[in-house]
Short mmCIF file of C-alpha atoms in Angstrom, two decimals:
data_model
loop_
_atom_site.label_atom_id
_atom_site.label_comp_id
_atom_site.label_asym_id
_atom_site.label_seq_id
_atom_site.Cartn_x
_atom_site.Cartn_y
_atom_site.Cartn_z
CA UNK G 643 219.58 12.15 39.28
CA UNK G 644 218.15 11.90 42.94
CA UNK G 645 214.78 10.24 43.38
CA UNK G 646 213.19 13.61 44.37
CA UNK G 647 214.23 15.01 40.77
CA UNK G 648 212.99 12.13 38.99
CA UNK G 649 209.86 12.26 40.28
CA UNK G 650 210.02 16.07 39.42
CA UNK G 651 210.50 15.22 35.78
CA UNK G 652 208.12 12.41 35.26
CA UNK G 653 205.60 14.99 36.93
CA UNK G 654 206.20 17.83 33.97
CA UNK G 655 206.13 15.23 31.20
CA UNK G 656 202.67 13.66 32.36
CA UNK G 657 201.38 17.24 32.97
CA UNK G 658 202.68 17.94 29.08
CA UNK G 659 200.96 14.84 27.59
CA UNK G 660 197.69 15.49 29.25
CA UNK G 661 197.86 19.46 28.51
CA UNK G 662 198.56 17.95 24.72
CA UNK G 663 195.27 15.31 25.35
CA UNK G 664 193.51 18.32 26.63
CA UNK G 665 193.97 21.15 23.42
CA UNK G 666 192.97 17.44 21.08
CA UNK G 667 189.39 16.81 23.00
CA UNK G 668 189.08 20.29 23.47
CA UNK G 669 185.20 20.96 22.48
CA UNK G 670 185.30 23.89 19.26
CA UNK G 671 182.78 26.47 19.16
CA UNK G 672 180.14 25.45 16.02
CA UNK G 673 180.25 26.28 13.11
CA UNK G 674 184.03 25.51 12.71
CA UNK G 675 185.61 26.70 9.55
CA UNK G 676 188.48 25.60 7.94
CA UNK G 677 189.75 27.95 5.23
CA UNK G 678 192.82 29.02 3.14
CA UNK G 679 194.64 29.09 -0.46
CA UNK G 680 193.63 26.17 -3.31
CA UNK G 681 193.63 25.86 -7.10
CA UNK G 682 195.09 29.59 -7.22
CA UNK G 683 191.80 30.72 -5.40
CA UNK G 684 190.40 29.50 -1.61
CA UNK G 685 188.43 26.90 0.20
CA UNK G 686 185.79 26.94 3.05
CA UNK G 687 184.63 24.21 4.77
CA UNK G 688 182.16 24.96 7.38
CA UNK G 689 181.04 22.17 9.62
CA UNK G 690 178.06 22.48 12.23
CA UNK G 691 178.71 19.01 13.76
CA UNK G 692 180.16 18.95 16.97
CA UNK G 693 184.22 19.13 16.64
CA UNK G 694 187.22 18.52 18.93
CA UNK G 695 190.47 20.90 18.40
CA UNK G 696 192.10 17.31 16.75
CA UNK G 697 189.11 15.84 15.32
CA UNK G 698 189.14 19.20 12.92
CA UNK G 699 192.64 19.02 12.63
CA UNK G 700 192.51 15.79 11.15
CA UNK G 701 189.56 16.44 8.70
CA UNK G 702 191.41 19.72 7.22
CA UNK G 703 194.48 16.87 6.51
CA UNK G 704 192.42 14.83 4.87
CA UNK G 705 190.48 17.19 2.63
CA UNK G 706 193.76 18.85 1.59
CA UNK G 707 194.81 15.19 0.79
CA UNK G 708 191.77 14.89 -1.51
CA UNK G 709 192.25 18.59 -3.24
CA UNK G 710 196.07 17.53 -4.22
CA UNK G 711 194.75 14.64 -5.44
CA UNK G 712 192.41 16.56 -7.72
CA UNK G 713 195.10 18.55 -8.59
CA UNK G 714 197.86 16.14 -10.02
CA UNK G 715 194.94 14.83 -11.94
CA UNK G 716 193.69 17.59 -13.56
CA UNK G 717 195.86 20.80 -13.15
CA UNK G 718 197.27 22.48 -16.26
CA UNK G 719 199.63 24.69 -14.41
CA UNK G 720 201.41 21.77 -13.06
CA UNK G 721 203.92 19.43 -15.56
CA UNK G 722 203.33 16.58 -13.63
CA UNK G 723 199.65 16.26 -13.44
CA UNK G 724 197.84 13.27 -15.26
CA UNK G 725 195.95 15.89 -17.55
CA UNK G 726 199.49 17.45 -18.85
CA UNK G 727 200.60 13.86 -19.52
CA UNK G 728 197.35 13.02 -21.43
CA UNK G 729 198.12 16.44 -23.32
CA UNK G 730 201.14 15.68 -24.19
CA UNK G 731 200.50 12.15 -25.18
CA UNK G 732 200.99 10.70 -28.94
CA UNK G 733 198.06 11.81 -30.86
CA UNK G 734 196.04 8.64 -31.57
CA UNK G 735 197.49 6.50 -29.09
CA UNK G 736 195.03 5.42 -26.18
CA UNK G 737 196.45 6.41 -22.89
CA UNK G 738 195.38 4.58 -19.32
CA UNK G 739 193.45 7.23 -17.16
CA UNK G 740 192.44 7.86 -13.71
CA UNK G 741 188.79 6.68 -12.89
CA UNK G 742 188.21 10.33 -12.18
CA UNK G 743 189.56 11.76 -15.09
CA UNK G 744 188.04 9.48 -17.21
CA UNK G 745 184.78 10.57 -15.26
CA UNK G 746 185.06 14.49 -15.44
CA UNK G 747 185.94 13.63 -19.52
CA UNK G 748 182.33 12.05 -19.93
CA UNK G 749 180.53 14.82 -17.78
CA UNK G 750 183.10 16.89 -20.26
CA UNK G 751 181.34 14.95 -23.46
CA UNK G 752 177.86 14.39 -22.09
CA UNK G 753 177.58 18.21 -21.78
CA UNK G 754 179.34 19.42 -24.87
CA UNK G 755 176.87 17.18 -26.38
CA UNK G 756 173.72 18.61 -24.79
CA UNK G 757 174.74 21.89 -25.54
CA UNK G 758 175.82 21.77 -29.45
CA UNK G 759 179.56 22.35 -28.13
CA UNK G 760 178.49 25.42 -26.59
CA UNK G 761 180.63 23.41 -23.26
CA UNK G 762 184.18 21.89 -24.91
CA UNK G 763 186.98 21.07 -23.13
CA UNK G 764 189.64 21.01 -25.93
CA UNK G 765 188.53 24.89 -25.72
CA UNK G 766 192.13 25.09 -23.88
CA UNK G 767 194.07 26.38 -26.86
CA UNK G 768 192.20 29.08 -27.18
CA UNK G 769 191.68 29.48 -23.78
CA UNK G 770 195.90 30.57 -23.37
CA UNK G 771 195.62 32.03 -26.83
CA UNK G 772 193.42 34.66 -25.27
CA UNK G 773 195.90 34.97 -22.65
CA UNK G 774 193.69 33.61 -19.77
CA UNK G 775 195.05 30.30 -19.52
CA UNK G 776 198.54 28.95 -18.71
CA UNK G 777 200.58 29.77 -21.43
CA UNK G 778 200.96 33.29 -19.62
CA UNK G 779 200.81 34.90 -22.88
CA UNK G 780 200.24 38.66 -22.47
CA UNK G 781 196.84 40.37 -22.34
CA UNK G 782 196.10 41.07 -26.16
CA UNK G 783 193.92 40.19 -28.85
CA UNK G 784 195.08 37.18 -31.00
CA UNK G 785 195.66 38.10 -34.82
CA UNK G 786 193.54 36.00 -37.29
CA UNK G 787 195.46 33.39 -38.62
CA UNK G 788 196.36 32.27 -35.30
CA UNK G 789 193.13 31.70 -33.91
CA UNK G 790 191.76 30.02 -37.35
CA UNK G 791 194.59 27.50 -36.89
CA UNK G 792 193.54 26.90 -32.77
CA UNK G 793 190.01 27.20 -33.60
CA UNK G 794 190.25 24.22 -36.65
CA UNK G 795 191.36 22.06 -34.15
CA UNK G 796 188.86 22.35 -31.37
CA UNK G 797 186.04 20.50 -30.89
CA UNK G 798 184.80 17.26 -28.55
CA UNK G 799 184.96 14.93 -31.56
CA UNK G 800 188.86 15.71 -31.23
CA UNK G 801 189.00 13.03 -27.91
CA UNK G 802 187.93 9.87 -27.62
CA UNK G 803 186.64 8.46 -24.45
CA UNK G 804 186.83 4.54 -23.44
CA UNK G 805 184.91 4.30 -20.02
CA UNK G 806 185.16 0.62 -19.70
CA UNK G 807 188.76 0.70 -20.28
CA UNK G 808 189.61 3.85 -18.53
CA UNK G 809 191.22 4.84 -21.59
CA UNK G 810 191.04 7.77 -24.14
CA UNK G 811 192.88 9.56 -26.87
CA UNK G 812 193.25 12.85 -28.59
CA UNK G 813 193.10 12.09 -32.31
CA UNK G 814 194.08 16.57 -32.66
CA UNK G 815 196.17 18.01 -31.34
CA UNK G 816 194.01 19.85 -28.71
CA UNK G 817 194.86 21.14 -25.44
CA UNK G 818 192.52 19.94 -22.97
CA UNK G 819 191.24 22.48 -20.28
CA UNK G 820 189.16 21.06 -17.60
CA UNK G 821 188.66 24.88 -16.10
CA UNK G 822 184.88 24.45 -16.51
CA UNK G 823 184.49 21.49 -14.26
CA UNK G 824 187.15 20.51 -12.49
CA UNK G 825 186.27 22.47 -9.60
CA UNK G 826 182.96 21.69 -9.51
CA UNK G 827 184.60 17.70 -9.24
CA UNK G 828 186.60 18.95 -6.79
CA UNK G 829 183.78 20.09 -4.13
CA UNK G 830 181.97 16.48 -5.04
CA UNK G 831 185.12 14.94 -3.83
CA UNK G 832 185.67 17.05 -0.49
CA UNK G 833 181.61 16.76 0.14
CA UNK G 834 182.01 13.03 -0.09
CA UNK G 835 185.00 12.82 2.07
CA UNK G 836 182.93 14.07 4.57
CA UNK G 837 180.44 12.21 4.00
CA UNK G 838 182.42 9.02 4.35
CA UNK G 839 183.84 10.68 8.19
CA UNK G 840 180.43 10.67 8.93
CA UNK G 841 179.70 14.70 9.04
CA UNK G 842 176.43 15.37 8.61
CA UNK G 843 176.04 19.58 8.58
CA UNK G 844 178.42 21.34 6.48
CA UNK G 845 178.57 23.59 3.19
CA UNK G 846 181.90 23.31 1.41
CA UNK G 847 182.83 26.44 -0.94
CA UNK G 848 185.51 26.30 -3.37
CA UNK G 849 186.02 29.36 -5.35
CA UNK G 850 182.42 29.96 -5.08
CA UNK G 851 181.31 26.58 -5.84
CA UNK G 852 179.16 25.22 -3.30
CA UNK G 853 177.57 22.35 -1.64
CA UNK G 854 175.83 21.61 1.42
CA UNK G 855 174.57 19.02 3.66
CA UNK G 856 172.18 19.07 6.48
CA UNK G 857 171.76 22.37 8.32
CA UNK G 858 173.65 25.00 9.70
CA UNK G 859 172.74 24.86 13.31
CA UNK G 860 170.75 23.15 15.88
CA UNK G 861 168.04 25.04 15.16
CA UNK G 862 167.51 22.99 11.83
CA UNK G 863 168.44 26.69 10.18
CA UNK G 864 168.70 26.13 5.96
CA UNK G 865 172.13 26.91 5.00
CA UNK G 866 172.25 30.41 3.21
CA UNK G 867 174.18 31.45 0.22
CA UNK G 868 174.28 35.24 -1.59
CA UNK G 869 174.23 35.38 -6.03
CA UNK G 870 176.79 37.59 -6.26
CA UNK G 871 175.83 41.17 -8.35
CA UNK G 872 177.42 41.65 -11.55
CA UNK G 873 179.61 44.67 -10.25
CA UNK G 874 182.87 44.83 -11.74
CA UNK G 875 183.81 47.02 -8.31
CA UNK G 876 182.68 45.63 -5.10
CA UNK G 877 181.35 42.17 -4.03
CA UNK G 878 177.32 42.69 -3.35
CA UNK G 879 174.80 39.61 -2.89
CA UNK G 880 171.70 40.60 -5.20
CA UNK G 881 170.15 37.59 -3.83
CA UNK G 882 169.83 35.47 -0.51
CA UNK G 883 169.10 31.52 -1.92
CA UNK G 884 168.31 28.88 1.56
CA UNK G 885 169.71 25.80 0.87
CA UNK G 886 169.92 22.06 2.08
CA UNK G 887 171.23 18.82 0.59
CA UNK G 888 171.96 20.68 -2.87
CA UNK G 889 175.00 22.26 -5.11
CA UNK G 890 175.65 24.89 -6.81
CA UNK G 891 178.19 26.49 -9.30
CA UNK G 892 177.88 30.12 -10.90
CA UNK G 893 179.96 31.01 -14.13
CA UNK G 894 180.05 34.67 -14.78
CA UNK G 895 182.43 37.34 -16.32
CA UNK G 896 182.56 40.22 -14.24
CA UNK G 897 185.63 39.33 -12.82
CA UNK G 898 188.06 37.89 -15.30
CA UNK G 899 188.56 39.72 -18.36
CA UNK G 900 190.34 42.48 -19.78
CA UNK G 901 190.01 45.78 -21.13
CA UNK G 902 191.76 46.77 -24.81
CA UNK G 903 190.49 50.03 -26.75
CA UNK G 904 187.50 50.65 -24.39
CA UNK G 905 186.04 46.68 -25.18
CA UNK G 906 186.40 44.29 -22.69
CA UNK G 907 187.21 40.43 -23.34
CA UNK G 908 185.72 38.06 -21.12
CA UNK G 909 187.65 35.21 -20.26
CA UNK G 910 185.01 32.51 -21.42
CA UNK G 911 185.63 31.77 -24.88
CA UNK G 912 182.79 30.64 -27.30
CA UNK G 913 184.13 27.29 -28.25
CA UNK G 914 182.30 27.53 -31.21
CA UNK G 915 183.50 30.81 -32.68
CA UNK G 916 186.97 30.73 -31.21
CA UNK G 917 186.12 34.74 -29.54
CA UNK G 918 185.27 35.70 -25.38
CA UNK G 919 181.40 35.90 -25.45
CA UNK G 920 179.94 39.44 -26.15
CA UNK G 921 176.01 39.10 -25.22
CA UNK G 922 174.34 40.55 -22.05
CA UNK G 923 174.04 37.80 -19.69
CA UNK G 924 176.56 38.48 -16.57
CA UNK G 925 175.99 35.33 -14.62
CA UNK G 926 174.68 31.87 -14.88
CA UNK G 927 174.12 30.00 -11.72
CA UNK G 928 172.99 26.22 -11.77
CA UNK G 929 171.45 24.27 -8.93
CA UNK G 930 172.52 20.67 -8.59
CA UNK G 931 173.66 17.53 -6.44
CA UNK G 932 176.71 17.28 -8.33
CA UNK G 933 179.03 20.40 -8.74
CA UNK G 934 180.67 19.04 -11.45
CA UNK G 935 177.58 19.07 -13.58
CA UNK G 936 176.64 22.52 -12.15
CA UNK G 937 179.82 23.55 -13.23
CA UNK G 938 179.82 22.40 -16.80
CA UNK G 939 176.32 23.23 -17.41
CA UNK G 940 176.59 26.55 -15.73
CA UNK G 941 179.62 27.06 -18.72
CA UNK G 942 177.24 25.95 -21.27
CA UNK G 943 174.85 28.24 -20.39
CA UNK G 944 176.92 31.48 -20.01
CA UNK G 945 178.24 30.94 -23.70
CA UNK G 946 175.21 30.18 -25.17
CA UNK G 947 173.58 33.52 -23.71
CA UNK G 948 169.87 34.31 -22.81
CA UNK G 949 167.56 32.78 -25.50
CA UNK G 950 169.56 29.47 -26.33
CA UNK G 951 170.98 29.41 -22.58
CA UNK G 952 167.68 28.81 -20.75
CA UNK G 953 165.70 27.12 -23.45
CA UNK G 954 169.24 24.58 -22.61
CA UNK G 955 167.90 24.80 -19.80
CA UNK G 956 164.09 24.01 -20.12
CA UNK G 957 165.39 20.65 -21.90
CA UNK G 958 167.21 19.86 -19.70
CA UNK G 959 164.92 20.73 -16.54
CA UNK G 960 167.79 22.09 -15.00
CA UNK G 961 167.53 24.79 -11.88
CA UNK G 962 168.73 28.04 -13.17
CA UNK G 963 169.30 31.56 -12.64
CA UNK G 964 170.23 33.68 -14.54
CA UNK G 965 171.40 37.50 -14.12
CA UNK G 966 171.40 39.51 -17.29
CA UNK G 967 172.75 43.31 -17.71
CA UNK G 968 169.90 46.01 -18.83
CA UNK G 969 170.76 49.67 -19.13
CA UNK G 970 170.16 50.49 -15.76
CA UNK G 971 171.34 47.23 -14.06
CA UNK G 972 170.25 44.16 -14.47
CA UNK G 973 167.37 41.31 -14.24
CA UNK G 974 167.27 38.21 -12.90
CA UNK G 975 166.06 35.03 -14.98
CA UNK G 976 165.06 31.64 -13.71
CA UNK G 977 163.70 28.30 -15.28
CA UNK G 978 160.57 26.62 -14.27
CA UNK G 979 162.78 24.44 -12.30
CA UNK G 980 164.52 26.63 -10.24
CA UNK G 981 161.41 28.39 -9.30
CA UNK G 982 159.40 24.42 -8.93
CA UNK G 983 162.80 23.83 -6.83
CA UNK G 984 163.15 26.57 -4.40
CA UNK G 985 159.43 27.60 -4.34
CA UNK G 986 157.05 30.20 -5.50
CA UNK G 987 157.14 32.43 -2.22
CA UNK G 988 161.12 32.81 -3.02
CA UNK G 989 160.57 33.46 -6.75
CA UNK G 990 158.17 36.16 -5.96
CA UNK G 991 160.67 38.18 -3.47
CA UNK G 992 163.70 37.63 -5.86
CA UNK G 993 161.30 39.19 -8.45
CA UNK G 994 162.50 36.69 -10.62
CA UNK G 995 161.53 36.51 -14.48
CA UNK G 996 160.60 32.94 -15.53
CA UNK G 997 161.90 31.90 -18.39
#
């Protein structure tokens, strides 16, 4: 190769490195989001601190890292997660357990606790009896015996829970469905990844479960997130909530259920009857800084319904909203926490009921 042509060559490969250098440092416009597929629904991360093309890069690598790791723990659609293991474990025998399985478990017990069982996590066999879990049994309505057998077995007294020892047991056999909180673990995990990269503005959504940090521009703007209406048809925000430094997890059942003889089955299942809930409450949406308590109390609540779901609530001086179906829509329900929380000014133009 003459000198002329090496010089030539060296030229284009320095020109490629710094063009890579350049797309790395290159300056993103703000917000950046960083979205796609997770958990068989989505995630949105949306970060107002300044960002370089790499520097996002590398943060959606490492939250993905953190949402697999979430998901061999806890997934029941997956044989090899830890939770199938502990599922299919000897009943009786103590089996060694993640530290944050053995956490989501006591949020799991604390809850199912507070609520009279109203929140259980061994609700799983029922859960794929009614053909919403991952058994992918068709859409149809269990016959008796069946469920009395599934239903005898369920119940929180059925694990055992060694937090010291980062142990527990199943002493049924239960099937253990973390459904009702293992997302809301899941956006605590991501939020404190970035927390730990030092980002300072975002609002991380998974599946609807939500929490943010800082604000959403340089303005100092609250973050903004829409209640979704109970509309079986179209996605509609029935209210506008501003919030900063804060989760928050909705459970509802106009979206999951199914439809057999002109009655619909909603696919949250009354631990304590075995059946998908039948009262008028549509939604349930808790306010919280940690999701995975949101999560699990915002289960408790939607089974427990109106009356028993916010005075759950007024015991526990939790932040809630509730939406619940009238004839001619539907009205919105709060505790004297959410309204203490978010203010009276807010209360007044969500026309809220407090409860």
């Amino acid at each position: 190769m003459s000198f002329v042509l090496r010089l030539a060559v060296i030229a284009m490969l320095c020109l490629g490195l710094f063009a890579g250098c350049s797309e790395s440092e290159r300056p993103l416009d703000s917000p950046v989001r960083l979205e796609g597929d997770i958990f068989g629904s989505f995630y949105q991360v949306t970060i107002a601190d300044p960002l370089t093309q790499g520097r996002a890069q590398e943060l959606e690598a490492g939250l993905l890292e953190v949402l697999e790791q979430v998901d061999v723990a806890m997934s029941v659609y997956r044989d090899d997660s830890e939770l199938m293991a502990f599922n299919q474990a000897p009943i009786g025998e103590w089996q060694p357990l993640s530290n944050e399985l053995i956490e989501v478990l006591a949020i799991s017990q604390a809850v199912a606790e507070a609520s009279g069982g109203a929140f259980d996590v061994t609700v799983g066999g029922l859960v794929n009896l009614w053909s919403f879990g991952s058994e992918a049994r068709p859409r149809e309505i269990p016959d008796d015996e069946t469920l009395r057998q599934r239903l005898a077995q369920v119940g929180p007294d059925s694990i055992e829970i060694d937090v010291d020892e980062l142990q527990a047991r199943r002493v049924r056999d239960v099937f253990v469905n973390l459904g009702g909180v293992a997302k809301g673990h899941a956006t605590d995990r991501v939020a404190a990844y970035l927390d730990a990269q030092a980002i300072e503005h975002y609002l991380v959504n998974l599946g609807g479960d939500l929490i943010v940090r800082g604000f959403r521009d340089g303005e100092r703007q609250s973050w903004r997130i829409g209640i979704e209406a109970p509309l079986d048809d179209r996605q509609e925000a029935t209210h506008i909530v501003p919030l900063h430094d804060i989760s928050v997890a909705t459970s509802g059942d106009y979206r999951n259920y199914f439809e057999e003889d002109g009655k619909r089955y909603s696919h949250t299942i009354d631990p304590r009857t075995g059946r998908p809930i039948e009262h008028r409450v549509a939604s349930v949406t808790v306010a919280h800084p940690s999701n995975a308590w949101a999560d699990a109390w915002a289960t408790a609540m939607m089974v427990l319904g109106e009356e028993e779901g916010l005075a759950l609530a007024r015991g526990q001086d939790l932040r809630v909203l509730m939406l619940v179906r009238e004839d001619n829509g539907w009205n919105s329900m709060a505790s004297p926490a959410f309204v203490e929380y978010f203010g009276e000014s807010l209360a007044e133009e969500m026309e809220l009921e407090v409860r």
